[in-house]
Coordinates of C-alpha atoms and ligand atoms in Angstrom, one line a residue:
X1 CA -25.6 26.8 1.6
X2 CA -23.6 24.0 0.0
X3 CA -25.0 21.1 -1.2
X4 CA -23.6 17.9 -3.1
X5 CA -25.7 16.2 -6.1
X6 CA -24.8 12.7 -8.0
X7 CA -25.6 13.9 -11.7
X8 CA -23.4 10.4 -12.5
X9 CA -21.5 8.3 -11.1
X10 CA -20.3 5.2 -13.5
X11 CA -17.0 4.6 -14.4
X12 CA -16.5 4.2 -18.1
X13 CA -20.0 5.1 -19.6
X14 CA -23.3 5.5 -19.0
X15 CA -26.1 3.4 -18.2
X16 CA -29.5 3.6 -17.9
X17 CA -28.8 4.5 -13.9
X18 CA -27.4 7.7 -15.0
X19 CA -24.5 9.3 -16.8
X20 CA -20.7 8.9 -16.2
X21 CA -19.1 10.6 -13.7
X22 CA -20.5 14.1 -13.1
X23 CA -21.5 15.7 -10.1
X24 CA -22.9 19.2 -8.9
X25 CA -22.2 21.2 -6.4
X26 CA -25.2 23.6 -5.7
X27 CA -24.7 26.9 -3.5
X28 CA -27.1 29.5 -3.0
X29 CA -26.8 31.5 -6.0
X30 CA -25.4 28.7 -8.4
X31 CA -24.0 25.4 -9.7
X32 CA -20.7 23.8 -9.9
X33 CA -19.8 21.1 -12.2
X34 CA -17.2 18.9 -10.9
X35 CA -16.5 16.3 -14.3
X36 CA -18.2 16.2 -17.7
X37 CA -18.7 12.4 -18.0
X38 CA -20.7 10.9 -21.0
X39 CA -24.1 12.0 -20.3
X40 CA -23.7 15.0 -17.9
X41 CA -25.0 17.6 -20.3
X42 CA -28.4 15.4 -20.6
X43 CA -28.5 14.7 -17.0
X44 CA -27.7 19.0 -16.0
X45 CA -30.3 19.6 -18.4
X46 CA -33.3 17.7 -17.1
X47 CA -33.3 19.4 -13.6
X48 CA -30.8 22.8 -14.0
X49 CA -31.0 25.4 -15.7
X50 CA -27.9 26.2 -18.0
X51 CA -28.3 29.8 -17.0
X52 CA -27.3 28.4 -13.5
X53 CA -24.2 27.0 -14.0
X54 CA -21.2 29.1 -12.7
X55 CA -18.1 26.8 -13.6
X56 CA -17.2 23.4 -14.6
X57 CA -14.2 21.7 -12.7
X58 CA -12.1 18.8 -14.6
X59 CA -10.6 15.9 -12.2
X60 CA -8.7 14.5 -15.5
X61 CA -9.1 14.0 -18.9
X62 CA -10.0 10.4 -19.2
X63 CA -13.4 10.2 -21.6
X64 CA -15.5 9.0 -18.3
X65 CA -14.5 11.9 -17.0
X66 CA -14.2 14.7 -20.1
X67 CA -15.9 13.5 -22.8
X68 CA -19.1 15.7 -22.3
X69 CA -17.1 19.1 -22.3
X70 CA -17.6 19.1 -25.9
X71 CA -21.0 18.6 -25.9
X72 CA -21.0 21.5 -23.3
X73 CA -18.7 23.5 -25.6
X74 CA -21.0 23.5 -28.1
X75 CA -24.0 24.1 -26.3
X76 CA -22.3 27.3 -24.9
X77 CA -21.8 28.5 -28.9
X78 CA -24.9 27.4 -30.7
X79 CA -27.6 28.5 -31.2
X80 CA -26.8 31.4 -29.1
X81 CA -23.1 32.1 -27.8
X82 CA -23.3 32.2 -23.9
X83 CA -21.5 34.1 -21.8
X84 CA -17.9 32.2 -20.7
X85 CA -17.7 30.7 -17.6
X86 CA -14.4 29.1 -15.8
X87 CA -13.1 25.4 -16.6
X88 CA -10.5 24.3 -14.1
X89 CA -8.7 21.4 -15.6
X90 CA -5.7 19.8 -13.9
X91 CA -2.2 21.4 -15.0
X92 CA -0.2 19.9 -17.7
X93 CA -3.7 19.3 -19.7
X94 CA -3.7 22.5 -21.8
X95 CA -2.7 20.2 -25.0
X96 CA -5.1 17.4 -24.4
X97 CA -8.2 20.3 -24.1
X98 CA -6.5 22.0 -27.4
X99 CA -6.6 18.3 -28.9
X100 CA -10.3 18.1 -28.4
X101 CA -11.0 21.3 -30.6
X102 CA -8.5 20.7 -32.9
X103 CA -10.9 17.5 -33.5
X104 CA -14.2 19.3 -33.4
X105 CA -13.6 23.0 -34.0
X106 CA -15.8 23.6 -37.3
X107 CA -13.5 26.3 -39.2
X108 CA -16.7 27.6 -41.0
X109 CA -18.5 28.7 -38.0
X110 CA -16.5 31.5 -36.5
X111 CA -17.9 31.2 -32.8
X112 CA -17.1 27.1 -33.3
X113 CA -13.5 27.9 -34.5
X114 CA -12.2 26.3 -31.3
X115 CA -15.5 25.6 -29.2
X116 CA -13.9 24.8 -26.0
X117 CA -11.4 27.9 -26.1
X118 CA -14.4 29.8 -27.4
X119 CA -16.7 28.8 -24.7
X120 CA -14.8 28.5 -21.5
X121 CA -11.7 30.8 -19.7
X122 CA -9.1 27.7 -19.1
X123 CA -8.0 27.8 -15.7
X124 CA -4.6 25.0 -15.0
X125 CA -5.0 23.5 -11.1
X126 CA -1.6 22.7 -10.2
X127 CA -1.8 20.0 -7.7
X128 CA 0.2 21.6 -5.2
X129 CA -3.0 21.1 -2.7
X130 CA -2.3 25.3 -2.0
X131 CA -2.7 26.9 -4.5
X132 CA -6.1 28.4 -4.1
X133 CA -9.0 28.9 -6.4
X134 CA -12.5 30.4 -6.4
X135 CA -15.7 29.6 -7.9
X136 CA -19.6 30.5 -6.8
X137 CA -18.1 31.3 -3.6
X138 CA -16.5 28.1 -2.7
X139 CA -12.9 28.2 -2.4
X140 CA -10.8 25.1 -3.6
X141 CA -7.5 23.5 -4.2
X142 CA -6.3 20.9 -6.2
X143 CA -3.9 17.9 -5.0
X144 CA -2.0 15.1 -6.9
X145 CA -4.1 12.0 -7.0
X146 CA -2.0 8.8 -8.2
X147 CA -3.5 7.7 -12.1
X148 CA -2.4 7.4 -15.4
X149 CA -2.7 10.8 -16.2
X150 CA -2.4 14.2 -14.1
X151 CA -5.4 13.4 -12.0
X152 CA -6.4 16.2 -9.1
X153 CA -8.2 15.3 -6.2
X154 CA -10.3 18.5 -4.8
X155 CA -11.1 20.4 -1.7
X156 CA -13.9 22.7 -1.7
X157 CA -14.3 25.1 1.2
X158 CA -17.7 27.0 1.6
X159 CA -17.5 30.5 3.7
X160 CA -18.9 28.5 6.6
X161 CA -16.4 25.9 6.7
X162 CA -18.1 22.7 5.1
X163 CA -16.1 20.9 3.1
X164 CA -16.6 18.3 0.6
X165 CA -13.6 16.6 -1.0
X166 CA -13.4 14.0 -4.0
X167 CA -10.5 12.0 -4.5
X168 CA -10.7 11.5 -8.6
X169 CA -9.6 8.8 -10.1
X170 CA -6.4 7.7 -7.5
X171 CA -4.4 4.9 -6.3
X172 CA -4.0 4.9 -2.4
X173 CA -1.9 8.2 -1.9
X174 CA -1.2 10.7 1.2
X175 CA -2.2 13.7 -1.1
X176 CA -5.9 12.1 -1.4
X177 CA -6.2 12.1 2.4
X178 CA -4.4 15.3 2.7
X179 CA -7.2 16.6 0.3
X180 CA -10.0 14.5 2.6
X181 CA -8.6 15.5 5.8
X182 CA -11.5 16.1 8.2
X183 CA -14.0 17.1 5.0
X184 CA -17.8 16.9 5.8
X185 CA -18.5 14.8 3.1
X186 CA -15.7 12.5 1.1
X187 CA -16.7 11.4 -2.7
X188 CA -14.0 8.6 -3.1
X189 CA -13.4 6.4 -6.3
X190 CA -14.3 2.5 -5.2
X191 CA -14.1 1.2 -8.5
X192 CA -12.8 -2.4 -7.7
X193 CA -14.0 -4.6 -4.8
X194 CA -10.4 -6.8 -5.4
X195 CA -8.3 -5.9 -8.0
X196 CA -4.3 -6.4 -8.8
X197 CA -1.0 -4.5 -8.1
X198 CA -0.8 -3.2 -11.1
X199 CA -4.7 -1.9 -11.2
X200 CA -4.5 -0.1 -7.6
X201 CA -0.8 1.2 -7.4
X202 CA 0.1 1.2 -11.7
X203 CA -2.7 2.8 -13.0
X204 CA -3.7 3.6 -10.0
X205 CA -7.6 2.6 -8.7
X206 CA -8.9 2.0 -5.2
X207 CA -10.8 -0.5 -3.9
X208 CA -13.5 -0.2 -1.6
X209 CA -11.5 -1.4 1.5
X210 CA -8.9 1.1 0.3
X211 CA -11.6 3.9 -0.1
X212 CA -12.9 2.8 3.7
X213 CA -8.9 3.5 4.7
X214 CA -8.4 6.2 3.2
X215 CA -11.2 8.5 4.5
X216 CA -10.1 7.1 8.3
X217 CA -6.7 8.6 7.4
X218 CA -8.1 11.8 6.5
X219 CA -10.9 11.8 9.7
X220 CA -13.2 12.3 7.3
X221 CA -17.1 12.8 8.1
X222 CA -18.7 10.8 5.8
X223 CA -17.8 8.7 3.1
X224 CA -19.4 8.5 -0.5
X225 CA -18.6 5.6 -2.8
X226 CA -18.2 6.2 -6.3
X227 CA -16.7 5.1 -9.8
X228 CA -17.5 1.5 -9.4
X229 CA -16.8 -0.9 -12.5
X230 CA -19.5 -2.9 -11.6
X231 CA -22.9 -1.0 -10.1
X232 CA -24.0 -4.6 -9.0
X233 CA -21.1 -4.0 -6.4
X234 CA -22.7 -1.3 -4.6
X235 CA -24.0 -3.2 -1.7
X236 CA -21.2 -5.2 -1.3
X237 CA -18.6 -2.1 -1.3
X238 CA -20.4 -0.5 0.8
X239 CA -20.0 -3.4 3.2
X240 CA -16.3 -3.3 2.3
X241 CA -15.8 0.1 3.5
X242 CA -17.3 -0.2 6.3
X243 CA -15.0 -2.9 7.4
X244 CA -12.2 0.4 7.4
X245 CA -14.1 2.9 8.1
X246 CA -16.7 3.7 11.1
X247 CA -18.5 6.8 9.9
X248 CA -21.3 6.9 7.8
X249 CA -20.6 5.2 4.0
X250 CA -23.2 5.9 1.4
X251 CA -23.0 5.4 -2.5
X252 CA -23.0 7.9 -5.3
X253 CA -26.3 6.9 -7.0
X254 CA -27.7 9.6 -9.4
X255 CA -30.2 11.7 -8.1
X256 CA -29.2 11.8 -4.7
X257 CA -28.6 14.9 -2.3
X258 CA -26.1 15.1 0.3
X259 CA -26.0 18.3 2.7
X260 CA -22.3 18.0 4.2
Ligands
ZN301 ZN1 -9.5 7.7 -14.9

């Protein structure tokens, strides 16, 4: 069994919709956490059990994107330490993660020394798009999505062969469709409906057209919209990607099920 839930899907921060991004993806025996935007914790914690959760899997350290993994980290220490579980955070990030608890460790609790460190076995993803990992039986790899930091679009594999892929935060890029390439289900960044040079291929964002493109590269199955700027563009993006793409285009709201 593999199913994908929206926990969040905003970029930037959370509104009354949902949280930032965060998403889950539920096997038979567990949950996976893919991003730890502002509000995930709230969000897991309204329908999931923490006990439940086998892993938490980072796309990049921007704060719509990270910012709840302290709020995790501390919730694995106090009031009761739980057991560690696996965070997968793209490769080159170890200091950025070590920043956080040098900000929030609290030196006088000895299980908050270093709450993230404490809590969770780091795991680096390079973005090789081989290297393999595991987690709740789902095997995945990592590839290098175009952003302004070292962003990694995934592939996860169940034993059956579905496949669900989710191309970060990314400018248009061959490793994103490499990552896409024929998945079941696609969760690609929209965040713009028209936006400049230096927005799509600087700093790297797509638009929905782009997202639309981009899963017809790959032969993907079907398309999810995410990370819009704007959540009054949902209708209208999706209308854009379907001007580049001819499978089925839905849009990441939170609370929503896909089966892949
Ligand atoms: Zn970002």
């Amino acid at each position: 069994m593999l199913e994908l839930e929206i926990l969040g899907s905003n970029a930037t921060a959370p509104t009354r919709e949902g949280p930032a991004s965060c998403y889950l993806l539920r096997t038979a025996t567990g949950v996976v956490l893919v991003d730890a935007g502002p509000g995930a914790l709230a969000a897991y914690c309204a329908r999931h059990e923490l006990a439940d959760l086998r892993g938490i899997v980072v796309t990049h350290m921007h704060a719509d994107h990270s910012l709840d993994l302290m709020a995790w980290a501390y919730r694995w220490t106090f009031p009761e330490k739980l057991a560690p579980i696996p965070l997968f955070f793209p490769e080159g990030e170890a200091e950025r993660l070590a920043a956080f608890d040098a900000v929030f460790g609290i030196p006088t609790l000895p299980t908050m020394n270093r709450p993230i460190e404490q809590s969770f076995q780091g795991v680096p993803m390079p973005r090789d798009g081989v290297t393999e990992h595991e987690v709740d039986g789902l095997r995945f790899r990592a590839f290098a999505a175009h952003h302004s930091v070292p962003s990694a679009a995934l592939r996860f594999e169940a034993p059956d062969g579905r496949t669900v892929a989710f191309s970060s935060d990314t400018g248009y890029c061959a490793p994103v469709a490499d990552a896409a390439r024929e998945a079941d289900l696609f969760v690609c960044e929209s965040t713009y409906l028209e936006a400049d040079e230096h927005a799509l291929h600087g700093h790297g964002h797509l638009t929905a057209r782009m997202a639309g493109e981009l899963a017809t590269e790959a032969g993907a199955r079907h398309l999810v919209l995410t990370h819009f700027a704007d959540p009054a563009d949902h209708d209208q993006g999706r209308a854009h990607a379907a001007e580049t793409f001819t499978g089925p285009v839905s849009v990441a709201v939170p609370g929503t099920t896909f089966v892949p």
